[in-house]
């Protein structure tokens, strides 16, 4: 999935910035937030919205604290949960098509 692949590369860069503590990961975190929002939009329709539990609150936390390691971890978890939800939805759709 292109969103997950893009996040995987971006995530590594953000992690390195947090470990090195030389530069702020803020710009890369904003890229990650935009990528996550694009993923949410791609996975939503008029009939159904796929999103992790407490998505809005958690995403607001990430946006307000994007320089912190805690926000990075929260964004990481949001992507992980979306990946699981997408896999679950695909499994259900495949089962219904068989």
Short mmCIF file of the N, C-alpha and C atoms (twelve columns), coordinates in Angstrom:
data_MODEL
# 
_entry.id   MODEL 
# 
loop_
_atom_site.group_PDB 
_atom_site.id 
_atom_site.type_symbol 
_atom_site.label_atom_id 
_atom_site.label_alt_id 
_atom_site.label_comp_id 
_atom_site.label_asym_id 
_atom_site.label_seq_id 
_atom_site.Cartn_x 
_atom_site.Cartn_y 
_atom_site.Cartn_z 
_atom_site.pdbx_PDB_model_num 
ATOM 1   N N  . UNK A 1  0.842   -1.179  0.000  1 
ATOM 2   C CA . UNK A 1  0.000   0.000   0.000  1 
ATOM 3   C C  . UNK A 1  0.890   1.246   0.000  1 
ATOM 4   N N  . UNK A 2  0.683   2.136   -0.928 1 
ATOM 5   C CA . UNK A 2  1.605   3.279   -1.072 1 
ATOM 6   C C  . UNK A 2  1.677   4.180   0.161  1 
ATOM 7   N N  . UNK A 3  0.565   4.366   0.872  1 
ATOM 8   C CA . UNK A 3  0.593   5.221   2.062  1 
ATOM 9   C C  . UNK A 3  1.471   4.623   3.150  1 
ATOM 10  N N  . UNK A 4  1.344   3.331   3.345  1 
ATOM 11  C CA . UNK A 4  2.121   2.655   4.390  1 
ATOM 12  C C  . UNK A 4  3.601   2.639   4.016  1 
ATOM 13  N N  . UNK A 5  3.894   2.398   2.757  1 
ATOM 14  C CA . UNK A 5  5.292   2.404   2.306  1 
ATOM 15  C C  . UNK A 5  5.916   3.786   2.488  1 
ATOM 16  N N  . UNK A 6  5.181   4.822   2.124  1 
ATOM 17  C CA . UNK A 6  5.685   6.189   2.290  1 
ATOM 18  C C  . UNK A 6  5.894   6.507   3.763  1 
ATOM 19  N N  . UNK A 7  4.960   6.063   4.626  1 
ATOM 20  C CA . UNK A 7  5.107   6.300   6.058  1 
ATOM 21  C C  . UNK A 7  6.329   5.566   6.606  1 
ATOM 22  N N  . UNK A 8  6.569   4.362   6.163  1 
ATOM 23  C CA . UNK A 8  7.704   3.576   6.648  1 
ATOM 24  C C  . UNK A 8  9.019   4.321   6.417  1 
ATOM 25  N N  . UNK A 9  9.175   4.911   5.239  1 
ATOM 26  C CA . UNK A 9  10.397  5.665   4.953  1 
ATOM 27  C C  . UNK A 9  10.461  6.944   5.780  1 
ATOM 28  N N  . UNK A 10 9.345   7.643   5.880  1 
ATOM 29  C CA . UNK A 10 9.291   8.887   6.637  1 
ATOM 30  C C  . UNK A 10 9.506   8.628   8.127  1 
ATOM 31  N N  . UNK A 11 8.925   7.557   8.604  1 
ATOM 32  C CA . UNK A 11 9.040   7.173   10.015 1 
ATOM 33  C C  . UNK A 11 10.507  6.976   10.419 1 
ATOM 34  N N  . UNK A 12 11.262  6.350   9.562  1 
ATOM 35  C CA . UNK A 12 12.682  6.122   9.856  1 
ATOM 36  C C  . UNK A 12 13.437  7.448   9.963  1 
ATOM 37  N N  . UNK A 13 13.137  8.365   9.080  1 
ATOM 38  C CA . UNK A 13 13.794  9.681   9.136  1 
ATOM 39  C C  . UNK A 13 13.436  10.425  10.418 1 
ATOM 40  N N  . UNK A 14 12.173  10.360  10.808 1 
ATOM 41  C CA . UNK A 14 11.732  11.028  12.043 1 
ATOM 42  C C  . UNK A 14 12.404  10.391  13.251 1 
ATOM 43  N N  . UNK A 15 12.464  9.064   13.257 1 
ATOM 44  C CA . UNK A 15 13.096  8.355   14.375 1 
ATOM 45  C C  . UNK A 15 14.553  8.779   14.521 1 
ATOM 46  N N  . UNK A 16 15.255  8.878   13.406 1 
ATOM 47  C CA . UNK A 16 16.666  9.280   13.436 1 
ATOM 48  C C  . UNK A 16 16.804  10.685  14.014 1 
ATOM 49  N N  . UNK A 17 15.917  11.589  13.626 1 
ATOM 50  C CA . UNK A 17 15.967  12.946  14.170 1 
ATOM 51  C C  . UNK A 17 15.730  12.957  15.680 1 
ATOM 52  N N  . UNK A 18 14.812  12.129  16.145 1 
ATOM 53  C CA . UNK A 18 14.559  12.057  17.586 1 
ATOM 54  C C  . UNK A 18 15.759  11.480  18.329 1 
ATOM 55  N N  . UNK A 19 16.379  10.477  17.765 1 
ATOM 56  C CA . UNK A 19 17.539  9.850   18.407 1 
ATOM 57  C C  . UNK A 19 18.717  10.816  18.442 1 
ATOM 58  N N  . UNK A 20 18.952  11.510  17.339 1 
ATOM 59  C CA . UNK A 20 20.112  12.396  17.263 1 
ATOM 60  C C  . UNK A 20 19.912  13.685  18.053 1 
ATOM 61  N N  . UNK A 21 18.665  14.105  18.194 1 
ATOM 62  C CA . UNK A 21 18.322  15.343  18.903 1 
ATOM 63  C C  . UNK A 21 19.025  16.564  18.318 1 
ATOM 64  N N  . UNK A 22 19.501  16.461  17.087 1 
ATOM 65  C CA . UNK A 22 20.169  17.582  16.431 1 
ATOM 66  C C  . UNK A 22 19.172  18.536  15.782 1 
ATOM 67  N N  . UNK A 23 18.164  17.994  15.164 1 
ATOM 68  C CA . UNK A 23 17.189  18.795  14.436 1 
ATOM 69  C C  . UNK A 23 15.780  18.441  14.885 1 
ATOM 70  N N  . UNK A 24 14.888  19.378  14.702 1 
ATOM 71  C CA . UNK A 24 13.491  19.147  15.039 1 
ATOM 72  C C  . UNK A 24 12.829  18.330  13.928 1 
ATOM 73  N N  . UNK A 25 12.034  17.363  14.302 1 
ATOM 74  C CA . UNK A 25 11.338  16.552  13.298 1 
ATOM 75  C C  . UNK A 25 10.025  17.189  12.835 1 
ATOM 76  N N  . UNK A 26 9.800   18.441  13.215 1 
ATOM 77  C CA . UNK A 26 8.507   19.081  12.968 1 
ATOM 78  C C  . UNK A 26 8.082   19.040  11.500 1 
ATOM 79  N N  . UNK A 27 8.961   19.392  10.585 1 
ATOM 80  C CA . UNK A 27 8.606   19.406  9.158  1 
ATOM 81  C C  . UNK A 27 8.238   18.008  8.670  1 
ATOM 82  N N  . UNK A 28 9.015   17.007  9.090  1 
ATOM 83  C CA . UNK A 28 8.718   15.628  8.676  1 
ATOM 84  C C  . UNK A 28 7.430   15.123  9.326  1 
ATOM 85  N N  . UNK A 29 7.183   15.542  10.553 1 
ATOM 86  C CA . UNK A 29 5.937   15.152  11.220 1 
ATOM 87  C C  . UNK A 29 4.744   15.740  10.467 1 
ATOM 88  N N  . UNK A 30 4.868   16.968  9.997  1 
ATOM 89  C CA . UNK A 30 3.775   17.558  9.214  1 
ATOM 90  C C  . UNK A 30 3.535   16.745  7.943  1 
ATOM 91  N N  . UNK A 31 4.593   16.288  7.314  1 
ATOM 92  C CA . UNK A 31 4.446   15.411  6.140  1 
ATOM 93  C C  . UNK A 31 3.707   14.130  6.523  1 
ATOM 94  N N  . UNK A 32 4.078   13.569  7.668  1 
ATOM 95  C CA . UNK A 32 3.417   12.355  8.143  1 
ATOM 96  C C  . UNK A 32 1.949   12.572  8.435  1 
ATOM 97  N N  . UNK A 33 1.616   13.712  9.012  1 
ATOM 98  C CA . UNK A 33 0.219   14.037  9.311  1 
ATOM 99  C C  . UNK A 33 -0.577  14.162  8.018  1 
ATOM 100 N N  . UNK A 34 -0.012  14.833  7.036  1 
ATOM 101 C CA . UNK A 34 -0.680  14.975  5.736  1 
ATOM 102 C C  . UNK A 34 -0.873  13.604  5.092  1 
ATOM 103 N N  . UNK A 35 0.137   12.769  5.174  1 
ATOM 104 C CA . UNK A 35 0.048   11.415  4.625  1 
ATOM 105 C C  . UNK A 35 -1.040  10.612  5.328  1 
ATOM 106 N N  . UNK A 36 -1.109  10.729  6.654  1 
ATOM 107 C CA . UNK A 36 -2.124  10.011  7.431  1 
ATOM 108 C C  . UNK A 36 -3.525  10.496  7.061  1 
ATOM 109 N N  . UNK A 37 -3.697  11.804  6.956  1 
ATOM 110 C CA . UNK A 37 -5.005  12.342  6.588  1 
ATOM 111 C C  . UNK A 37 -5.408  11.890  5.187  1 
ATOM 112 N N  . UNK A 38 -4.453  11.791  4.292  1 
ATOM 113 C CA . UNK A 38 -4.731  11.296  2.937  1 
ATOM 114 C C  . UNK A 38 -5.177  9.838   2.986  1 
ATOM 115 N N  . UNK A 39 -4.524  9.064   3.835  1 
ATOM 116 C CA . UNK A 39 -4.909  7.662   4.007  1 
ATOM 117 C C  . UNK A 39 -6.334  7.562   4.542  1 
ATOM 118 N N  . UNK A 40 -6.665  8.372   5.538  1 
ATOM 119 C CA . UNK A 40 -8.026  8.375   6.086  1 
ATOM 120 C C  . UNK A 40 -9.051  8.715   5.005  1 
ATOM 121 N N  . UNK A 41 -8.731  9.724   4.220  1 
ATOM 122 C CA . UNK A 41 -9.636  10.144  3.157  1 
ATOM 123 C C  . UNK A 41 -9.825  9.032   2.124  1 
ATOM 124 N N  . UNK A 42 -8.744  8.365   1.780  1 
ATOM 125 C CA . UNK A 42 -8.796  7.267   0.810  1 
ATOM 126 C C  . UNK A 42 -9.655  6.115   1.319  1 
ATOM 127 N N  . UNK A 43 -9.666  5.923   2.625  1 
ATOM 128 C CA . UNK A 43 -10.380 4.785   3.218  1 
ATOM 129 C C  . UNK A 43 -11.798 5.127   3.648  1 
ATOM 130 N N  . UNK A 44 -12.253 6.308   3.313  1 
ATOM 131 C CA . UNK A 44 -13.588 6.734   3.729  1 
ATOM 132 C C  . UNK A 44 -14.499 6.893   2.525  1 
ATOM 133 N N  . UNK A 45 -15.763 6.674   2.785  1 
ATOM 134 C CA . UNK A 45 -16.780 6.901   1.765  1 
ATOM 135 C C  . UNK A 45 -17.993 7.497   2.462  1 
ATOM 136 N N  . UNK A 46 -19.034 7.771   1.689  1 
ATOM 137 C CA . UNK A 46 -20.264 8.294   2.292  1 
ATOM 138 C C  . UNK A 46 -20.901 7.274   3.226  1 
ATOM 139 N N  . UNK A 47 -20.732 6.001   2.904  1 
ATOM 140 C CA . UNK A 47 -21.362 4.941   3.689  1 
ATOM 141 C C  . UNK A 47 -20.546 4.515   4.906  1 
ATOM 142 N N  . UNK A 48 -19.232 4.618   4.795  1 
ATOM 143 C CA . UNK A 48 -18.393 4.052   5.854  1 
ATOM 144 C C  . UNK A 48 -17.099 4.847   6.006  1 
ATOM 145 N N  . UNK A 49 -16.680 4.974   7.249  1 
ATOM 146 C CA . UNK A 49 -15.410 5.635   7.539  1 
ATOM 147 C C  . UNK A 49 -14.559 4.663   8.354  1 
ATOM 148 N N  . UNK A 50 -13.372 4.370   7.850  1 
ATOM 149 C CA . UNK A 50 -12.447 3.495   8.564  1 
ATOM 150 C C  . UNK A 50 -11.446 4.379   9.286  1 
ATOM 151 N N  . UNK A 51 -11.402 4.255   10.611 1 
ATOM 152 C CA . UNK A 51 -10.469 5.057   11.411 1 
ATOM 153 C C  . UNK A 51 -10.257 4.373   12.758 1 
ATOM 154 N N  . UNK A 52 -9.083  4.574   13.352 1 
ATOM 155 C CA . UNK A 52 -8.824  4.020   14.678 1 
ATOM 156 C C  . UNK A 52 -9.725  4.647   15.748 1 
ATOM 157 N N  . UNK A 53 -9.823  3.980   16.861 1 
ATOM 158 C CA . UNK A 53 -10.579 4.468   18.006 1 
ATOM 159 C C  . UNK A 53 -10.005 5.802   18.469 1 
ATOM 160 N N  . UNK A 54 -10.865 6.751   18.776 1 
ATOM 161 C CA . UNK A 54 -10.461 8.086   19.237 1 
ATOM 162 C C  . UNK A 54 -9.530  8.788   18.244 1 
ATOM 163 N N  . UNK A 55 -9.756  8.554   16.988 1 
ATOM 164 C CA . UNK A 55 -8.882  9.092   15.951 1 
ATOM 165 C C  . UNK A 55 -8.742  10.609  16.026 1 
ATOM 166 N N  . UNK A 56 -9.857  11.323  16.133 1 
ATOM 167 C CA . UNK A 56 -9.814  12.786  16.101 1 
ATOM 168 C C  . UNK A 56 -8.987  13.349  17.258 1 
ATOM 169 N N  . UNK A 57 -9.209  12.818  18.459 1 
ATOM 170 C CA . UNK A 57 -8.476  13.305  19.627 1 
ATOM 171 C C  . UNK A 57 -6.987  13.004  19.521 1 
ATOM 172 N N  . UNK A 58 -6.680  11.812  19.076 1 
ATOM 173 C CA . UNK A 58 -5.280  11.405  18.962 1 
ATOM 174 C C  . UNK A 58 -4.564  12.208  17.882 1 
ATOM 175 N N  . UNK A 59 -5.238  12.428  16.755 1 
ATOM 176 C CA . UNK A 59 -4.643  13.211  15.690 1 
ATOM 177 C C  . UNK A 59 -4.451  14.667  16.123 1 
ATOM 178 N N  . UNK A 60 -5.390  15.206  16.868 1 
ATOM 179 C CA . UNK A 60 -5.246  16.574  17.392 1 
ATOM 180 C C  . UNK A 60 -4.028  16.663  18.307 1 
ATOM 181 N N  . UNK A 61 -3.823  15.641  19.134 1 
ATOM 182 C CA . UNK A 61 -2.639  15.610  20.002 1 
ATOM 183 C C  . UNK A 61 -1.362  15.630  19.167 1 
ATOM 184 N N  . UNK A 62 -1.322  14.827  18.125 1 
ATOM 185 C CA . UNK A 62 -0.143  14.765  17.250 1 
ATOM 186 C C  . UNK A 62 0.105   16.127  16.613 1 
ATOM 187 N N  . UNK A 63 -0.950  16.747  16.118 1 
ATOM 188 C CA . UNK A 63 -0.800  18.042  15.459 1 
ATOM 189 C C  . UNK A 63 -0.309  19.126  16.420 1 
ATOM 190 N N  . UNK A 64 -0.786  19.105  17.644 1 
ATOM 191 C CA . UNK A 64 -0.399  20.139  18.616 1 
ATOM 192 C C  . UNK A 64 0.986   19.909  19.213 1 
ATOM 193 N N  . UNK A 65 1.477   18.674  19.152 1 
ATOM 194 C CA . UNK A 65 2.739   18.330  19.809 1 
ATOM 195 C C  . UNK A 65 3.730   17.696  18.851 1 
ATOM 196 N N  . UNK A 66 3.712   18.093  17.596 1 
ATOM 197 C CA . UNK A 66 4.456   17.374  16.562 1 
ATOM 198 C C  . UNK A 66 5.971   17.369  16.762 1 
ATOM 199 N N  . UNK A 67 6.493   18.167  17.655 1 
ATOM 200 C CA . UNK A 67 7.938   18.151  17.917 1 
ATOM 201 C C  . UNK A 67 8.332   17.054  18.911 1 
ATOM 202 N N  . UNK A 68 7.365   16.496  19.594 1 
ATOM 203 C CA . UNK A 68 7.681   15.567  20.683 1 
ATOM 204 C C  . UNK A 68 7.743   14.118  20.223 1 
ATOM 205 N N  . UNK A 69 8.477   13.335  20.974 1 
ATOM 206 C CA . UNK A 69 8.578   11.901  20.710 1 
ATOM 207 C C  . UNK A 69 7.213   11.232  20.921 1 
ATOM 208 N N  . UNK A 70 6.461   11.714  21.906 1 
ATOM 209 C CA . UNK A 70 5.138   11.135  22.185 1 
ATOM 210 C C  . UNK A 70 4.210   11.285  20.977 1 
ATOM 211 N N  . UNK A 71 4.275   12.422  20.308 1 
ATOM 212 C CA . UNK A 71 3.444   12.631  19.119 1 
ATOM 213 C C  . UNK A 71 3.887   11.707  17.986 1 
ATOM 214 N N  . UNK A 72 5.186   11.547  17.841 1 
ATOM 215 C CA . UNK A 72 5.718   10.613  16.836 1 
ATOM 216 C C  . UNK A 72 5.199   9.211   17.095 1 
ATOM 217 N N  . UNK A 73 5.253   8.764   18.344 1 
ATOM 218 C CA . UNK A 73 4.782   7.415   18.688 1 
ATOM 219 C C  . UNK A 73 3.276   7.288   18.445 1 
ATOM 220 N N  . UNK A 74 2.541   8.337   18.756 1 
ATOM 221 C CA . UNK A 74 1.094   8.299   18.545 1 
ATOM 222 C C  . UNK A 74 0.766   8.207   17.056 1 
ATOM 223 N N  . UNK A 75 1.481   8.956   16.227 1 
ATOM 224 C CA . UNK A 75 1.266   8.881   14.786 1 
ATOM 225 C C  . UNK A 75 1.646   7.500   14.264 1 
ATOM 226 N N  . UNK A 76 2.704   6.955   14.796 1 
ATOM 227 C CA . UNK A 76 3.134   5.606   14.440 1 
ATOM 228 C C  . UNK A 76 2.021   4.597   14.759 1 
ATOM 229 N N  . UNK A 77 1.428   4.722   15.925 1 
ATOM 230 C CA . UNK A 77 0.347   3.813   16.321 1 
ATOM 231 C C  . UNK A 77 -0.907  4.012   15.468 1 
ATOM 232 N N  . UNK A 78 -1.202  5.252   15.099 1 
ATOM 233 C CA . UNK A 78 -2.358  5.492   14.232 1 
ATOM 234 C C  . UNK A 78 -2.173  4.798   12.881 1 
ATOM 235 N N  . UNK A 79 -0.977  4.894   12.327 1 
ATOM 236 C CA . UNK A 79 -0.698  4.195   11.063 1 
ATOM 237 C C  . UNK A 79 -0.808  2.676   11.252 1 
ATOM 238 N N  . UNK A 80 -0.269  2.156   12.343 1 
ATOM 239 C CA . UNK A 80 -0.344  0.709   12.605 1 
ATOM 240 C C  . UNK A 80 -1.788  0.241   12.717 1 
ATOM 241 N N  . UNK A 81 -2.604  1.007   13.425 1 
ATOM 242 C CA . UNK A 81 -4.009  0.621   13.595 1 
ATOM 243 C C  . UNK A 81 -4.772  0.710   12.275 1 
ATOM 244 N N  . UNK A 82 -4.461  1.725   11.475 1 
ATOM 245 C CA . UNK A 82 -5.113  1.821   10.167 1 
ATOM 246 C C  . UNK A 82 -4.735  0.633   9.288  1 
ATOM 247 N N  . UNK A 83 -3.488  0.239   9.339  1 
ATOM 248 C CA . UNK A 83 -3.043  -0.904  8.545  1 
ATOM 249 C C  . UNK A 83 -3.829  -2.156  8.946  1 
ATOM 250 N N  . UNK A 84 -4.041  -2.347  10.233 1 
ATOM 251 C CA . UNK A 84 -4.816  -3.506  10.705 1 
ATOM 252 C C  . UNK A 84 -6.269  -3.413  10.268 1 
ATOM 253 N N  . UNK A 85 -6.856  -2.228  10.368 1 
ATOM 254 C CA . UNK A 85 -8.247  -2.052  9.974  1 
ATOM 255 C C  . UNK A 85 -8.433  -2.302  8.473  1 
ATOM 256 N N  . UNK A 86 -7.489  -1.830  7.687  1 
ATOM 257 C CA . UNK A 86 -7.554  -2.038  6.242  1 
ATOM 258 C C  . UNK A 86 -7.439  -3.527  5.915  1 
ATOM 259 N N  . UNK A 87 -6.525  -4.214  6.577  1 
ATOM 260 C CA . UNK A 87 -6.364  -5.656  6.351  1 
ATOM 261 C C  . UNK A 87 -7.635  -6.404  6.738  1 
ATOM 262 N N  . UNK A 88 -8.242  -6.008  7.835  1 
ATOM 263 C CA . UNK A 88 -9.482  -6.641  8.281  1 
ATOM 264 C C  . UNK A 88 -10.598 -6.403  7.273  1 
ATOM 265 N N  . UNK A 89 -10.715 -5.188  6.794  1 
ATOM 266 C CA . UNK A 89 -11.753 -4.856  5.814  1 
ATOM 267 C C  . UNK A 89 -11.542 -5.642  4.515  1 
ATOM 268 N N  . UNK A 90 -10.296 -5.759  4.081  1 
ATOM 269 C CA . UNK A 90 -10.000 -6.536  2.872  1 
ATOM 270 C C  . UNK A 90 -10.385 -8.002  3.058  1 
ATOM 271 N N  . UNK A 91 -10.082 -8.546  4.219  1 
ATOM 272 C CA . UNK A 91 -10.425 -9.947  4.488  1 
ATOM 273 C C  . UNK A 91 -11.925 -10.157 4.432  1 
ATOM 274 N N  . UNK A 92 -12.682 -9.237  4.994  1 
ATOM 275 C CA . UNK A 92 -14.132 -9.333  4.977  1 
ATOM 276 C C  . UNK A 92 -14.651 -9.244  3.536  1 
ATOM 277 N N  . UNK A 93 -14.129 -8.282  2.785  1 
ATOM 278 C CA . UNK A 93 -14.573 -8.129  1.395  1 
ATOM 279 C C  . UNK A 93 -14.224 -9.363  0.557  1 
ATOM 280 N N  . UNK A 94 -13.032 -9.916  0.764  1 
ATOM 281 C CA . UNK A 94 -12.638 -11.118 0.030  1 
ATOM 282 C C  . UNK A 94 -13.516 -12.312 0.377  1 
ATOM 283 N N  . UNK A 95 -13.881 -12.423 1.642  1 
ATOM 284 C CA . UNK A 95 -14.745 -13.521 2.088  1 
ATOM 285 C C  . UNK A 95 -16.136 -13.384 1.468  1 
ATOM 286 N N  . UNK A 96 -16.628 -12.152 1.395  1 
ATOM 287 C CA . UNK A 96 -17.959 -11.914 0.809  1 
ATOM 288 C C  . UNK A 96 -17.965 -12.124 -0.688 1 
ATOM 289 N N  . UNK A 97 -16.835 -11.946 -1.344 1 
ATOM 290 C CA . UNK A 97 -16.759 -12.133 -2.799 1 
ATOM 291 C C  . UNK A 97 -16.567 -13.582 -3.203 1 
ATOM 292 N N  . UNK A 98 -16.206 -14.426 -2.252 1 
ATOM 293 C CA . UNK A 98 -15.987 -15.854 -2.573 1 
ATOM 294 C C  . UNK A 98 -17.267 -16.640 -2.624 1 
# 
